[in-house]
Amino acid sequence: MDNQNLTPPPYREDVVSQAPEVIVETADVAKLFTKVFYWMAGALGLTALTAFLVYSSESMMMTILMNRWLMWGLFIAELGLVMGLSAAIHKVSFSTAVLMMAVYSVLNGVTLSVIFLVYTYSSIAMAFVISAGMFAVMAIVGTVTKRDLSSWRSILLMALVGLIIASVVNLFLHSSTMEWIISLVGVVLFAILTVYDTQKIRRLLIEKNGLVSEEGMHKIALLGSLELYLDFINIFLFVLRLLGGNRR
């Protein structure tokens, strides 16, 4: 994302494209975001249900906790599904894309089931409420803001890589102070990414001038829901870490 220039440009491209943008927004953007949040809510619900069911099964929890390679396999499978869905969304059928999204949500639920062993129900519920409120505000900002955030992509990518590196380093350092800083930065970063991704979804439709088939609209919504799903999950996990004083 990038800050707007302080000096005005020699001409206003937004004025030139204002008419089609308004037409697209009033006709399709609200419909698109309804689909986006519908799919996102479904994915979150599937993840939460899977996590609780796995946690409720002692044998499944023991299998996960006693098999480190299984956790790595789940992680690699999740990463592959996210990358595959993002790359092939416009090549595969919509039903296949939905299936990939569902499988990813289930796998993520399996890996997230361990949080019930680490945190109390009250801290998990509190983290969810805080994350939901923060996400809602950032999503609204991304929907209504007129500032072009597209050029912030490289900055956000570098920040994300830095956050991952810092997290890996702290696996060896075990620094509680560093963990707190990483968690705080993570919350801020994914809050900004929520604004960025929300605007990107709207911009994608506007760039197509609304000329999208019904299946194309569903695919854009599904891919957008995946990105916002990831933003929300990460906000939730980092908030949960900040509330770490409520661990069992």
PDB file of C-alpha atoms in Angstrom:
ATOM      1  CA  MET A   1       0.000   0.000   0.000  1.00  0.00           C
ATOM      2  CA  ASP A   2       1.247   3.522  -0.455  1.00  0.00           C
ATOM      3  CA  ASN A   3       0.520   6.986   0.839  1.00  0.00           C
ATOM      4  CA  GLN A   4      -0.942   9.362  -1.709  1.00  0.00           C
ATOM      5  CA  ASN A   5       1.389  12.002  -3.090  1.00  0.00           C
ATOM      6  CA  LEU A   6       1.136  15.314  -1.294  1.00  0.00           C
ATOM      7  CA  THR A   7       1.133  17.196  -4.611  1.00  0.00           C
ATOM      8  CA  PRO A   8      -1.817  16.663  -6.947  1.00  0.00           C
ATOM      9  CA  PRO A   9      -1.180  14.818 -10.228  1.00  0.00           C
ATOM     10  CA  PRO A  10      -1.315  16.749 -13.499  1.00  0.00           C
ATOM     11  CA  TYR A  11      -4.648  15.079 -14.274  1.00  0.00           C
ATOM     12  CA  ARG A  12      -7.154  12.978 -12.394  1.00  0.00           C
ATOM     13  CA  GLU A  13      -7.510   9.439 -13.684  1.00  0.00           C
ATOM     14  CA  ASP A  14     -10.214   8.805 -11.117  1.00  0.00           C
ATOM     15  CA  VAL A  15     -12.366  11.467 -12.776  1.00  0.00           C
ATOM     16  CA  VAL A  16     -11.946   9.822 -16.173  1.00  0.00           C
ATOM     17  CA  SER A  17     -13.021   6.443 -14.807  1.00  0.00           C
ATOM     18  CA  GLN A  18     -15.555   7.785 -12.350  1.00  0.00           C
ATOM     19  CA  ALA A  19     -18.705   6.962 -14.324  1.00  0.00           C
ATOM     20  CA  PRO A  20     -18.046   3.235 -14.909  1.00  0.00           C
ATOM     21  CA  GLU A  21     -16.728   2.868 -11.368  1.00  0.00           C
ATOM     22  CA  VAL A  22     -19.927   4.264  -9.894  1.00  0.00           C
ATOM     23  CA  ILE A  23     -22.009   1.996 -12.130  1.00  0.00           C
ATOM     24  CA  VAL A  24     -19.978  -1.051 -11.106  1.00  0.00           C
ATOM     25  CA  GLU A  25     -20.068  -0.193  -7.413  1.00  0.00           C
ATOM     26  CA  THR A  26     -23.792   0.409  -7.195  1.00  0.00           C
ATOM     27  CA  ALA A  27     -24.659  -2.640  -9.297  1.00  0.00           C
ATOM     28  CA  ASP A  28     -22.143  -5.282  -8.292  1.00  0.00           C
ATOM     29  CA  VAL A  29     -19.767  -4.457  -5.433  1.00  0.00           C
ATOM     30  CA  ALA A  30     -22.343  -4.930  -2.670  1.00  0.00           C
ATOM     31  CA  LYS A  31     -23.368  -8.226  -4.261  1.00  0.00           C
ATOM     32  CA  LEU A  32     -19.731  -9.300  -4.518  1.00  0.00           C
ATOM     33  CA  PHE A  33     -18.931  -8.577  -0.877  1.00  0.00           C
ATOM     34  CA  THR A  34     -22.060 -10.399   0.242  1.00  0.00           C
ATOM     35  CA  LYS A  35     -20.685 -13.486  -1.496  1.00  0.00           C
ATOM     36  CA  VAL A  36     -17.163 -12.873  -0.118  1.00  0.00           C
ATOM     37  CA  PHE A  37     -18.288 -12.733   3.499  1.00  0.00           C
ATOM     38  CA  TYR A  38     -20.691 -15.626   2.954  1.00  0.00           C
ATOM     39  CA  TRP A  39     -17.841 -17.886   1.841  1.00  0.00           C
ATOM     40  CA  MET A  40     -15.512 -16.545   4.518  1.00  0.00           C
ATOM     41  CA  ALA A  41     -18.062 -17.209   7.271  1.00  0.00           C
ATOM     42  CA  GLY A  42     -18.584 -20.716   5.938  1.00  0.00           C
ATOM     43  CA  ALA A  43     -14.848 -21.412   5.914  1.00  0.00           C
ATOM     44  CA  LEU A  44     -14.393 -20.052   9.444  1.00  0.00           C
ATOM     45  CA  GLY A  45     -17.331 -22.108  10.680  1.00  0.00           C
ATOM     46  CA  LEU A  46     -15.908 -25.267   9.108  1.00  0.00           C
ATOM     47  CA  THR A  47     -12.489 -24.572  10.636  1.00  0.00           C
ATOM     48  CA  ALA A  48     -13.942 -23.932  14.100  1.00  0.00           C
ATOM     49  CA  LEU A  49     -16.123 -27.054  13.969  1.00  0.00           C
ATOM     50  CA  THR A  50     -13.205 -29.217  12.833  1.00  0.00           C
ATOM     51  CA  ALA A  51     -10.905 -27.813  15.524  1.00  0.00           C
ATOM     52  CA  PHE A  52     -13.420 -28.525  18.285  1.00  0.00           C
ATOM     53  CA  LEU A  53     -14.246 -32.029  17.022  1.00  0.00           C
ATOM     54  CA  VAL A  54     -10.563 -32.950  16.796  1.00  0.00           C
ATOM     55  CA  TYR A  55      -9.934 -31.543  20.282  1.00  0.00           C
ATOM     56  CA  SER A  56     -12.883 -33.566  21.594  1.00  0.00           C
ATOM     57  CA  SER A  57     -11.262 -36.784  20.348  1.00  0.00           C
ATOM     58  CA  GLU A  58      -8.466 -37.859  22.676  1.00  0.00           C
ATOM     59  CA  SER A  59      -7.103 -40.366  20.164  1.00  0.00           C
ATOM     60  CA  MET A  60      -6.918 -37.778  17.388  1.00  0.00           C
ATOM     61  CA  MET A  61      -5.215 -35.254  19.659  1.00  0.00           C
ATOM     62  CA  MET A  62      -2.659 -37.837  20.757  1.00  0.00           C
ATOM     63  CA  THR A  63      -1.970 -38.743  17.130  1.00  0.00           C
ATOM     64  CA  ILE A  64      -1.360 -35.097  16.249  1.00  0.00           C
ATOM     65  CA  LEU A  65       0.755 -34.305  19.315  1.00  0.00           C
ATOM     66  CA  MET A  66       2.889 -37.440  19.076  1.00  0.00           C
ATOM     67  CA  ASN A  67       3.593 -37.178  15.357  1.00  0.00           C
ATOM     68  CA  ARG A  68       5.625 -34.125  14.404  1.00  0.00           C
ATOM     69  CA  TRP A  69       5.817 -35.252  10.780  1.00  0.00           C
ATOM     70  CA  LEU A  70       2.030 -35.263  10.599  1.00  0.00           C
ATOM     71  CA  MET A  71       1.949 -31.604  11.624  1.00  0.00           C
ATOM     72  CA  TRP A  72       4.549 -30.758   8.994  1.00  0.00           C
ATOM     73  CA  GLY A  73       2.551 -32.710   6.425  1.00  0.00           C
ATOM     74  CA  LEU A  74      -0.596 -30.779   7.322  1.00  0.00           C
ATOM     75  CA  PHE A  75       1.275 -27.497   7.080  1.00  0.00           C
ATOM     76  CA  ILE A  76       2.709 -28.358   3.652  1.00  0.00           C
ATOM     77  CA  ALA A  77      -0.703 -29.540   2.432  1.00  0.00           C
ATOM     78  CA  GLU A  78      -2.320 -26.286   3.591  1.00  0.00           C
ATOM     79  CA  LEU A  79       0.364 -24.206   1.904  1.00  0.00           C
ATOM     80  CA  GLY A  80      -0.025 -26.202  -1.299  1.00  0.00           C
ATOM     81  CA  LEU A  81      -3.799 -25.781  -1.294  1.00  0.00           C
ATOM     82  CA  VAL A  82      -3.583 -22.006  -0.778  1.00  0.00           C
ATOM     83  CA  MET A  83      -1.018 -21.593  -3.546  1.00  0.00           C
ATOM     84  CA  GLY A  84      -2.862 -23.998  -5.839  1.00  0.00           C
ATOM     85  CA  LEU A  85      -6.235 -22.348  -5.351  1.00  0.00           C
ATOM     86  CA  SER A  86      -4.799 -18.873  -5.871  1.00  0.00           C
ATOM     87  CA  ALA A  87      -3.020 -19.930  -9.067  1.00  0.00           C
ATOM     88  CA  ALA A  88      -5.744 -22.120 -10.560  1.00  0.00           C
ATOM     89  CA  ILE A  89      -8.906 -20.297  -9.492  1.00  0.00           C
ATOM     90  CA  HIS A  90      -9.721 -19.223 -13.067  1.00  0.00           C
ATOM     91  CA  LYS A  91      -8.700 -22.565 -14.615  1.00  0.00           C
ATOM     92  CA  VAL A  92     -10.646 -25.058 -12.515  1.00  0.00           C
ATOM     93  CA  SER A  93     -14.397 -25.350 -12.191  1.00  0.00           C
ATOM     94  CA  PHE A  94     -16.110 -23.442  -9.418  1.00  0.00           C
ATOM     95  CA  SER A  95     -17.119 -26.678  -7.664  1.00  0.00           C
ATOM     96  CA  THR A  96     -13.463 -27.796  -7.632  1.00  0.00           C
ATOM     97  CA  ALA A  97     -12.415 -24.444  -6.188  1.00  0.00           C
ATOM     98  CA  VAL A  98     -15.051 -24.755  -3.460  1.00  0.00           C
ATOM     99  CA  LEU A  99     -13.829 -28.271  -2.651  1.00  0.00           C
ATOM    100  CA  MET A 100     -10.236 -27.025  -2.350  1.00  0.00           C
ATOM    101  CA  MET A 101     -11.379 -24.226  -0.049  1.00  0.00           C
ATOM    102  CA  ALA A 102     -13.334 -26.690   2.098  1.00  0.00           C
ATOM    103  CA  VAL A 103     -10.410 -29.116   2.370  1.00  0.00           C
ATOM    104  CA  TYR A 104      -8.109 -26.260   3.340  1.00  0.00           C
ATOM    105  CA  SER A 105     -10.554 -25.083   6.018  1.00  0.00           C
ATOM    106  CA  VAL A 106     -10.733 -28.593   7.484  1.00  0.00           C
ATOM    107  CA  LEU A 107      -6.946 -29.043   7.506  1.00  0.00           C
ATOM    108  CA  ASN A 108      -6.535 -25.666   9.152  1.00  0.00           C
ATOM    109  CA  GLY A 109      -9.067 -26.712  11.769  1.00  0.00           C
ATOM    110  CA  VAL A 110      -7.004 -29.822  12.522  1.00  0.00           C
ATOM    111  CA  THR A 111      -3.825 -27.794  13.064  1.00  0.00           C
ATOM    112  CA  LEU A 112      -5.637 -25.145  15.124  1.00  0.00           C
ATOM    113  CA  SER A 113      -7.198 -27.741  17.438  1.00  0.00           C
ATOM    114  CA  VAL A 114      -4.117 -27.545  19.669  1.00  0.00           C
ATOM    115  CA  ILE A 115      -5.043 -24.032  20.838  1.00  0.00           C
ATOM    116  CA  PHE A 116      -7.663 -25.624  23.106  1.00  0.00           C
ATOM    117  CA  LEU A 117      -4.805 -27.325  24.959  1.00  0.00           C
ATOM    118  CA  VAL A 118      -2.922 -24.062  25.447  1.00  0.00           C
ATOM    119  CA  TYR A 119      -5.588 -21.433  26.081  1.00  0.00           C
ATOM    120  CA  THR A 120      -8.739 -21.274  28.177  1.00  0.00           C
ATOM    121  CA  TYR A 121     -12.151 -21.081  26.548  1.00  0.00           C
ATOM    122  CA  SER A 122     -12.575 -17.549  27.906  1.00  0.00           C
ATOM    123  CA  SER A 123      -9.315 -16.306  26.364  1.00  0.00           C
ATOM    124  CA  ILE A 124     -10.191 -17.927  23.025  1.00  0.00           C
ATOM    125  CA  ALA A 125     -13.647 -16.321  23.088  1.00  0.00           C
ATOM    126  CA  MET A 126     -12.193 -12.932  24.040  1.00  0.00           C
ATOM    127  CA  ALA A 127      -9.595 -13.143  21.269  1.00  0.00           C
ATOM    128  CA  PHE A 128     -12.315 -14.026  18.766  1.00  0.00           C
ATOM    129  CA  VAL A 129     -14.513 -11.075  19.764  1.00  0.00           C
ATOM    130  CA  ILE A 130     -11.594  -8.629  19.637  1.00  0.00           C
ATOM    131  CA  SER A 131     -10.427 -10.023  16.292  1.00  0.00           C
ATOM    132  CA  ALA A 132     -13.923  -9.936  14.802  1.00  0.00           C
ATOM    133  CA  GLY A 133     -14.390  -6.310  15.823  1.00  0.00           C
ATOM    134  CA  MET A 134     -10.995  -5.277  14.495  1.00  0.00           C
ATOM    135  CA  PHE A 135     -11.507  -7.191  11.260  1.00  0.00           C
ATOM    136  CA  ALA A 136     -14.941  -5.646  10.704  1.00  0.00           C
ATOM    137  CA  VAL A 137     -13.591  -2.118  11.123  1.00  0.00           C
ATOM    138  CA  MET A 138     -10.645  -2.740   8.782  1.00  0.00           C
ATOM    139  CA  ALA A 139     -12.871  -4.393   6.173  1.00  0.00           C
ATOM    140  CA  ILE A 140     -15.213  -1.402   6.209  1.00  0.00           C
ATOM    141  CA  VAL A 141     -12.257   0.951   5.816  1.00  0.00           C
ATOM    142  CA  GLY A 142     -11.012  -1.091   2.854  1.00  0.00           C
ATOM    143  CA  THR A 143     -14.451  -1.021   1.271  1.00  0.00           C
ATOM    144  CA  VAL A 144     -15.069   2.722   1.505  1.00  0.00           C
ATOM    145  CA  THR A 145     -11.591   4.262   1.281  1.00  0.00           C
ATOM    146  CA  LYS A 146     -10.750   6.092  -1.937  1.00  0.00           C
ATOM    147  CA  ARG A 147      -7.008   6.036  -1.325  1.00  0.00           C
ATOM    148  CA  ASP A 148      -5.200   3.703  -3.740  1.00  0.00           C
ATOM    149  CA  LEU A 149      -3.321   1.150  -1.655  1.00  0.00           C
ATOM    150  CA  SER A 150      -2.087  -1.073  -4.489  1.00  0.00           C
ATOM    151  CA  SER A 151       1.535   0.095  -4.357  1.00  0.00           C
ATOM    152  CA  TRP A 152       1.822  -0.928  -0.697  1.00  0.00           C
ATOM    153  CA  ARG A 153       2.073  -4.548  -1.854  1.00  0.00           C
ATOM    154  CA  SER A 154       5.886  -4.716  -1.806  1.00  0.00           C
ATOM    155  CA  ILE A 155       6.081  -3.030   1.601  1.00  0.00           C
ATOM    156  CA  LEU A 156       3.556  -5.429   3.084  1.00  0.00           C
ATOM    157  CA  LEU A 157       5.306  -8.414   1.533  1.00  0.00           C
ATOM    158  CA  MET A 158       8.641  -7.377   3.045  1.00  0.00           C
ATOM    159  CA  ALA A 159       6.990  -6.820   6.416  1.00  0.00           C
ATOM    160  CA  LEU A 160       5.390 -10.271   6.228  1.00  0.00           C
ATOM    161  CA  VAL A 161       8.710 -11.934   5.374  1.00  0.00           C
ATOM    162  CA  GLY A 162      10.362 -10.074   8.241  1.00  0.00           C
ATOM    163  CA  LEU A 163       7.638 -11.226  10.619  1.00  0.00           C
ATOM    164  CA  ILE A 164       8.109 -14.848   9.549  1.00  0.00           C
ATOM    165  CA  ILE A 165      11.886 -14.637   9.990  1.00  0.00           C
ATOM    166  CA  ALA A 166      11.513 -13.062  13.435  1.00  0.00           C
ATOM    167  CA  SER A 167       9.055 -15.797  14.443  1.00  0.00           C
ATOM    168  CA  VAL A 168      11.460 -18.541  13.331  1.00  0.00           C
ATOM    169  CA  VAL A 169      14.354 -16.904  15.193  1.00  0.00           C
ATOM    170  CA  ASN A 170      12.275 -16.697  18.361  1.00  0.00           C
ATOM    171  CA  LEU A 171      11.603 -20.429  18.177  1.00  0.00           C
ATOM    172  CA  PHE A 172      15.219 -20.793  19.275  1.00  0.00           C
ATOM    173  CA  LEU A 173      15.491 -17.733  21.530  1.00  0.00           C
ATOM    174  CA  HIS A 174      12.254 -18.348  23.468  1.00  0.00           C
ATOM    175  CA  SER A 175      12.083 -14.654  24.332  1.00  0.00           C
ATOM    176  CA  SER A 176       8.759 -13.614  25.853  1.00  0.00           C
ATOM    177  CA  THR A 177       9.495  -9.966  25.074  1.00  0.00           C
ATOM    178  CA  MET A 178      10.220 -10.762  21.439  1.00  0.00           C
ATOM    179  CA  GLU A 179       7.083 -12.907  21.255  1.00  0.00           C
ATOM    180  CA  TRP A 180       5.008  -9.975  22.530  1.00  0.00           C
ATOM    181  CA  ILE A 181       6.552  -7.606  19.974  1.00  0.00           C
ATOM    182  CA  ILE A 182       6.037 -10.120  17.144  1.00  0.00           C
ATOM    183  CA  SER A 183       2.408 -10.605  18.157  1.00  0.00           C
ATOM    184  CA  LEU A 184       1.752  -6.862  18.312  1.00  0.00           C
ATOM    185  CA  VAL A 185       3.382  -6.287  14.929  1.00  0.00           C
ATOM    186  CA  GLY A 186       1.439  -9.250  13.540  1.00  0.00           C
ATOM    187  CA  VAL A 187      -1.894  -7.795  14.633  1.00  0.00           C
ATOM    188  CA  VAL A 188      -1.080  -4.427  13.061  1.00  0.00           C
ATOM    189  CA  LEU A 189       0.274  -5.983   9.860  1.00  0.00           C
ATOM    190  CA  PHE A 190      -2.719  -8.239   9.226  1.00  0.00           C
ATOM    191  CA  ALA A 191      -5.122  -5.444  10.110  1.00  0.00           C
ATOM    192  CA  ILE A 192      -3.515  -3.382   7.348  1.00  0.00           C
ATOM    193  CA  LEU A 193      -3.590  -6.405   5.040  1.00  0.00           C
ATOM    194  CA  THR A 194      -7.326  -6.666   5.675  1.00  0.00           C
ATOM    195  CA  VAL A 195      -7.776  -3.116   4.387  1.00  0.00           C
ATOM    196  CA  TYR A 196      -5.500  -3.850   1.421  1.00  0.00           C
ATOM    197  CA  ASP A 197      -7.164  -7.140   0.478  1.00  0.00           C
ATOM    198  CA  THR A 198     -10.669  -5.716   0.829  1.00  0.00           C
ATOM    199  CA  GLN A 199      -9.818  -2.861  -1.509  1.00  0.00           C
ATOM    200  CA  LYS A 200      -8.117  -5.285  -3.902  1.00  0.00           C
ATOM    201  CA  ILE A 201     -11.305  -7.343  -4.189  1.00  0.00           C
ATOM    202  CA  ARG A 202     -13.331  -4.244  -5.035  1.00  0.00           C
ATOM    203  CA  ARG A 203     -10.670  -2.982  -7.435  1.00  0.00           C
ATOM    204  CA  LEU A 204     -10.568  -6.301  -9.292  1.00  0.00           C
ATOM    205  CA  LEU A 205     -14.255  -6.030 -10.110  1.00  0.00           C
ATOM    206  CA  ILE A 206     -13.983  -2.362 -11.058  1.00  0.00           C
ATOM    207  CA  GLU A 207     -11.051  -3.060 -13.400  1.00  0.00           C
ATOM    208  CA  LYS A 208     -13.253  -5.578 -15.213  1.00  0.00           C
ATOM    209  CA  ASN A 209     -15.898  -2.826 -15.441  1.00  0.00           C
ATOM    210  CA  GLY A 210     -18.451  -5.234 -14.019  1.00  0.00           C
ATOM    211  CA  LEU A 211     -18.251  -7.447 -17.120  1.00  0.00           C
ATOM    212  CA  VAL A 212     -17.973 -10.703 -15.177  1.00  0.00           C
ATOM    213  CA  SER A 213     -20.015 -13.865 -15.625  1.00  0.00           C
ATOM    214  CA  GLU A 214     -21.927 -15.271 -12.677  1.00  0.00           C
ATOM    215  CA  GLU A 215     -19.328 -18.027 -12.246  1.00  0.00           C
ATOM    216  CA  GLY A 216     -16.554 -15.457 -12.561  1.00  0.00           C
ATOM    217  CA  MET A 217     -18.207 -13.401  -9.830  1.00  0.00           C
ATOM    218  CA  HIS A 218     -18.359 -16.470  -7.593  1.00  0.00           C
ATOM    219  CA  LYS A 219     -14.686 -17.238  -8.224  1.00  0.00           C
ATOM    220  CA  ILE A 220     -13.614 -13.682  -7.404  1.00  0.00           C
ATOM    221  CA  ALA A 221     -15.685 -13.896  -4.229  1.00  0.00           C
ATOM    222  CA  LEU A 222     -14.194 -17.270  -3.282  1.00  0.00           C
ATOM    223  CA  LEU A 223     -10.617 -16.108  -3.802  1.00  0.00           C
ATOM    224  CA  GLY A 224     -11.342 -12.896  -1.920  1.00  0.00           C
ATOM    225  CA  SER A 225     -12.865 -14.859   0.943  1.00  0.00           C
ATOM    226  CA  LEU A 226      -9.707 -16.988   1.142  1.00  0.00           C
ATOM    227  CA  GLU A 227      -7.500 -13.907   1.472  1.00  0.00           C
ATOM    228  CA  LEU A 228      -9.730 -12.321   4.112  1.00  0.00           C
ATOM    229  CA  TYR A 229     -10.043 -15.678   5.898  1.00  0.00           C
ATOM    230  CA  LEU A 230      -6.257 -15.829   6.189  1.00  0.00           C
ATOM    231  CA  ASP A 231      -6.139 -12.236   7.439  1.00  0.00           C
ATOM    232  CA  PHE A 232      -8.737 -12.963  10.116  1.00  0.00           C
ATOM    233  CA  ILE A 233      -7.124 -16.217  11.260  1.00  0.00           C
ATOM    234  CA  ASN A 234      -3.759 -14.494  11.669  1.00  0.00           C
ATOM    235  CA  ILE A 235      -5.268 -11.537  13.538  1.00  0.00           C
ATOM    236  CA  PHE A 236      -7.022 -14.014  15.832  1.00  0.00           C
ATOM    237  CA  LEU A 237      -3.868 -16.041  16.519  1.00  0.00           C
ATOM    238  CA  PHE A 238      -1.734 -12.984  17.240  1.00  0.00           C
ATOM    239  CA  VAL A 239      -4.402 -11.482  19.512  1.00  0.00           C
ATOM    240  CA  LEU A 240      -4.602 -14.833  21.296  1.00  0.00           C
ATOM    241  CA  ARG A 241      -0.851 -14.732  21.868  1.00  0.00           C
ATOM    242  CA  LEU A 242      -1.136 -11.213  23.283  1.00  0.00           C
ATOM    243  CA  LEU A 243      -3.711 -12.567  25.741  1.00  0.00           C
ATOM    244  CA  GLY A 244      -1.286 -15.342  26.667  1.00  0.00           C
ATOM    245  CA  GLY A 245      -1.608 -14.605  30.368  1.00  0.00           C
ATOM    246  CA  ASN A 246      -4.822 -16.627  30.336  1.00  0.00           C
ATOM    247  CA  ARG A 247      -3.143 -19.886  29.370  1.00  0.00           C
ATOM    248  CA  ARG A 248      -4.170 -23.081  31.115  1.00  0.00           C
TER     249      ARG A 248
END
